[in-house]
Amino acid sequence: MSSQPHYPRFTLGESLTSEQLDFFRQHGFLHFRAFISPDTVQSLLRASEQVQQQWLADDVKKVNGVPIKYGKDVDGSPIVQRFAFASHHSPVLHEFLQDPRFRALFPLLEAPGGRVGENEKDGLVINHYVNVPGSEFSQMGWHTDSLRDVFYGKKIGPMLNVGVHLDGTPATNGGLRLIPGTHRQGLRDILFRKKYYKDVGPDEHEVAVETEPGDLTVHDGRMWHRVAQSPLVGEASRRRVMYVPIIAGKYEPKHENSPTPFYLRFLHLVK
């Protein structure tokens, strides 16, 4: 697969097709167009803004042990740039995660007990990228989502990272980059192929994921990926994405007294 964004876009129905399953097994990701309508996009954006207003008013530092990342918007006003467990603070976001179509993705885990991890990992995460002075979140360096299991001496468990894209992102505006096939790599490459979060530059094998508002993407947690910084500045650089894990294995919910995971102590380095 080339580094250009030439790959199939699918439609997610009640179940995955054999073509979709085969593509995921080979490449480790899927991209579905128009998962939600423009009206639903706006509803989710309003819900996230309501959570943001409450957290700013209450000066929320952590949710269930996960640090909340704050920064500045284009007008210099404070915003939340990385939410965690956002659906715990919004009936609208909670209801959205009950969409039965998420269950259609469970077979990609190739493990029993698949579920939407609303109460596990970091829950429903909302990333708000903007490239302006004062922003604390304009890109994210290379990483895999499986590192957290390694940190805790656990066997890497099956995990999908499911993204609901609330803004359109052409390749020329930064956005998600994936290295197809790396979901099949061994532990050594999971640990050392890249310098976690410090390596931010392009890879000759990466694919740019070009989204439209309402698209859904899913990638294997073992896959190397990054979020490229927008070359644009200001409002044109804004990108908002909601991520929720789909996982299997032992149920491990977080709660208000949960400790901060070790890997999240470096979140401040991600800018």
Coordinates of N, CA and C in Angstrom, one line a residue, residues 11-17 20 100-105 107:
T11 N -19.1 1.3 4.0 CA -20.3 1.7 4.8 C -20.5 0.6 5.8
L12 N -20.7 1.1 7.1 CA -20.9 0.1 8.1 C -22.4 -0.2 8.3
G13 N -22.7 -1.5 8.1 CA -24.1 -1.9 8.3 C -24.3 -2.7 9.6
E14 N -25.2 -3.6 9.7 CA -25.5 -4.4 10.9 C -24.4 -5.4 11.1
S15 N -23.7 -5.8 10.1 CA -22.6 -6.7 10.2 C -21.5 -6.4 9.2
L16 N -20.3 -6.8 9.4 CA -19.2 -6.6 8.5 C -19.3 -7.6 7.3
T17 N -18.9 -7.1 6.2 CA -18.8 -7.9 5.0 C -17.5 -8.7 5.0
Q20 N -14.7 -6.4 4.1 CA -14.2 -5.6 5.2 C -13.4 -6.4 6.1
P100 N -26.2 0.4 18.2 CA -25.9 -1.0 17.9 C -24.9 -1.3 16.9
R101 N -24.6 -0.4 16.0 CA -23.6 -0.6 15.0 C -22.2 -0.8 15.5
F102 N -21.9 -0.3 16.7 CA -20.6 -0.6 17.3 C -20.4 -2.1 17.5
R103 N -21.5 -2.8 17.8 CA -21.4 -4.2 18.0 C -20.9 -5.0 16.7
A104 N -21.2 -4.4 15.6 CA -20.8 -5.0 14.3 C -19.3 -5.1 14.2
L105 N -18.6 -4.3 15.0 CA -17.1 -4.3 14.9 C -16.5 -5.4 15.8
P107 N -16.4 -8.6 15.9 CA -15.7 -9.7 15.3 C -14.2 -9.4 14.9

